Coordinates of C-alpha atoms in Angstrom, one line a residue:
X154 CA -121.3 -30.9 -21.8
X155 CA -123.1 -34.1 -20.4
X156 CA -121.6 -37.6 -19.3
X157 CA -122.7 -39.3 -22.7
X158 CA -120.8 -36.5 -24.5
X159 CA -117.7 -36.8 -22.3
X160 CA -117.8 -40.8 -22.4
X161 CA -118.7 -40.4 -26.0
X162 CA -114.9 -38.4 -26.8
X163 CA -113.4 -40.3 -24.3
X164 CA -114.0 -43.3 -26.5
X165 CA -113.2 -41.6 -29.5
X166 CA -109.9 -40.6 -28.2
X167 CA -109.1 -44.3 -27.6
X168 CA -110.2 -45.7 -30.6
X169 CA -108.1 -43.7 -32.7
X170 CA -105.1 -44.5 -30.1
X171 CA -105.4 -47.6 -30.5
X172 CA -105.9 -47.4 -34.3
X173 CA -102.6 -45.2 -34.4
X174 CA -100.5 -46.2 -31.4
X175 CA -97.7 -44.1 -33.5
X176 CA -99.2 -40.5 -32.2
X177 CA -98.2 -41.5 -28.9
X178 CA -94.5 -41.7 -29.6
X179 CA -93.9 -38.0 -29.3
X180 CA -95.3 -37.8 -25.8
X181 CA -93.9 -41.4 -24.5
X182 CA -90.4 -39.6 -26.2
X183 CA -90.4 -36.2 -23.7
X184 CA -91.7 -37.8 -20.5
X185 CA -88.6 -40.1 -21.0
X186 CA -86.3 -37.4 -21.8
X187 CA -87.8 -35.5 -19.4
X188 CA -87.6 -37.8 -16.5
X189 CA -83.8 -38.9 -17.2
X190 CA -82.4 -35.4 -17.1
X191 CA -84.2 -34.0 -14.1
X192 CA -83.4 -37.4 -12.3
X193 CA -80.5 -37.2 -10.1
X194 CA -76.9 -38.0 -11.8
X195 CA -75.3 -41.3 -10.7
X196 CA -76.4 -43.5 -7.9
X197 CA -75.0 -43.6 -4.2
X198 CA -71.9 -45.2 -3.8
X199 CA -70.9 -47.2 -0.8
X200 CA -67.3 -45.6 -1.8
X201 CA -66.0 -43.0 0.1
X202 CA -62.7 -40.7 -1.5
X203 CA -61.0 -41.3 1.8
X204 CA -60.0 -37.5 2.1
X205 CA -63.2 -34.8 2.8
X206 CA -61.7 -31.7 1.7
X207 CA -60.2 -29.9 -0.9
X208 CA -56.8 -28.3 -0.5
X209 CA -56.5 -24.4 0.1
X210 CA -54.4 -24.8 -3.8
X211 CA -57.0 -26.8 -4.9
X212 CA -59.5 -24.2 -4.0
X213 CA -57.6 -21.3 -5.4
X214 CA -57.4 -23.3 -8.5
X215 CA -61.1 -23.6 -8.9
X216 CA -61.9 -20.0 -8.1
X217 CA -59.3 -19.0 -10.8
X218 CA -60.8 -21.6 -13.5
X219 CA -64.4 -19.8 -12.7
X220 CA -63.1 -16.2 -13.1
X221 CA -63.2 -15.3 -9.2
X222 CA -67.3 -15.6 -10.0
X223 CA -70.0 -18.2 -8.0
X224 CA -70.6 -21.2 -11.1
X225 CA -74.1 -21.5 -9.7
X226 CA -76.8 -20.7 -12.3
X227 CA -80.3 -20.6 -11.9
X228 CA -82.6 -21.9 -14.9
X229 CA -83.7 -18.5 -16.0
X230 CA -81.1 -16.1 -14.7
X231 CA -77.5 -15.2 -15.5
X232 CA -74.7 -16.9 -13.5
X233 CA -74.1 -15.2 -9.5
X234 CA -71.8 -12.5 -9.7
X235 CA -70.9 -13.3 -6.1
X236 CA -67.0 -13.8 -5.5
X237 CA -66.5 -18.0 -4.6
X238 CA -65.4 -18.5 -1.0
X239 CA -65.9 -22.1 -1.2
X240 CA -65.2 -25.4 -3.1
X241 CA -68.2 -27.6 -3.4
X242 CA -68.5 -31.3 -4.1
X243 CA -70.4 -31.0 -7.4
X244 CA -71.5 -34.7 -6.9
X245 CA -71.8 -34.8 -2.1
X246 CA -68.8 -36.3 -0.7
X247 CA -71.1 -37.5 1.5
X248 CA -72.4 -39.8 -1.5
X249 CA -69.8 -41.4 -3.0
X250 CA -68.6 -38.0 -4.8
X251 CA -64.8 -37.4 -5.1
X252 CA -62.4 -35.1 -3.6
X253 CA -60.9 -34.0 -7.2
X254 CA -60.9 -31.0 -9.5
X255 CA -63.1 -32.6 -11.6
X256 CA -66.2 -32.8 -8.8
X257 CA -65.1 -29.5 -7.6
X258 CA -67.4 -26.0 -8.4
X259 CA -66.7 -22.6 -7.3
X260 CA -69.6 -21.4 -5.0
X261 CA -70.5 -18.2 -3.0
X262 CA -71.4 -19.2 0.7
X263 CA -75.2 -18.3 0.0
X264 CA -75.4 -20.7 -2.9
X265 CA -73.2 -23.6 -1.5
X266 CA -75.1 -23.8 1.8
X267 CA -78.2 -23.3 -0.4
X268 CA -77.2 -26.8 -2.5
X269 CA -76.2 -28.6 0.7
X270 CA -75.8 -32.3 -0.1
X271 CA -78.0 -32.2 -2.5
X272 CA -77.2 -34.6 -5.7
X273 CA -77.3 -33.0 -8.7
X274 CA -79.6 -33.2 -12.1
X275 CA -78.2 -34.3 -14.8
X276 CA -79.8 -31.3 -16.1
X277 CA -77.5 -29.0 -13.9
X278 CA -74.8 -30.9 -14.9
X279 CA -75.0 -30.4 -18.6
X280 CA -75.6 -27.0 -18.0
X281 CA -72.5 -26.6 -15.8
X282 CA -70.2 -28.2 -18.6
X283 CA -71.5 -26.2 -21.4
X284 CA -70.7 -23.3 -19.2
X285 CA -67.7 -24.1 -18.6
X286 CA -66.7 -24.0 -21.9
X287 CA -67.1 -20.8 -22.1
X288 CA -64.8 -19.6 -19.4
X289 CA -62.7 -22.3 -18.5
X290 CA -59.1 -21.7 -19.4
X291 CA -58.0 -23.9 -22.9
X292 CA -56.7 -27.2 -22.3
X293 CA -58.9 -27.7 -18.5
X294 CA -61.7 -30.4 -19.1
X295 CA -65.0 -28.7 -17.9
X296 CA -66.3 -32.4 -17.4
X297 CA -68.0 -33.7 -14.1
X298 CA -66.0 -36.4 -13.1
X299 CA -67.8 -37.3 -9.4
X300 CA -66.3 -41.0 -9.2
X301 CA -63.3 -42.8 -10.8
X302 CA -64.0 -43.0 -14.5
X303 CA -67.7 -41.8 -14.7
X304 CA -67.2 -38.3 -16.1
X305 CA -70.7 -37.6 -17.1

């Protein structure tokens, strides 16, 4: 394929976009869909819940609302079986997130120290609610609620 052959299609390919803008919609549709749910939930917030930690009932709580089993779940792979040991801000503390049940996720020490402060995709958030469905107890909200009347 020469240059005059490339420039040739190349040409052809924006003539016809710009005859039917339309068969861009599809594409201009998933990037944007695409880009809001792998962009990080929420902004910072200069707000701070003034207290760090959740309480040892609070924790208990959360492992029994996850079925004594790690709530991390990889795109492709089943949920950890790894017993939780630890409550996680959901949404970091350390970014605004609250200390409250409903920013709170069961996590084995390999996958809590693995998400770090990390925020979360709205993505993994999504995901995290629908699973939660599933084995929450009836009557317990499985939403993310990471700051005073923002559950997501």
């Amino acid at each position: 394929m020469n240059i005059e052959h490339t420039l040739s299609l190349l040409a052809d390919m924006i003539s016809l976009i710009l005859d039917h803008p339309w068969i861009l919609l599809p594409v201009v549709v998933v990037v944007l869909v695409c880009s809001v749910l792998a962009s990080p939930a929420g902004g910072a917030s200069s707000f701070r819940d003034p207290r760090r930690t959740f309480t040892g009932a609070e924790r208990r709580e959360a492992f029994d609302r996850a079925g004594l089993q790690c709530e991390h779940k990889s795109i492709l792979w089943r949920r950890c079986a790894n017993t939780p040991t630890q409550g996680d801000h959901i949404y970091p503390w350390s970014k605004g997130g609250r200390t409250a049940m409903s920013n709170q996720q069961a996590l084995c020490p390999f996958h809590n120290s693995r998400k770090s402060g990390s925020v979360p995709t709205r993505m993994y958030i999504l995901r995290l609610q629908q699973r939660r469905r599933r084995y929450f107890p009836d009557g317990t909200s499985p939403l993310v609620e990471w700051r005073s009347g923002a559950a997501q």
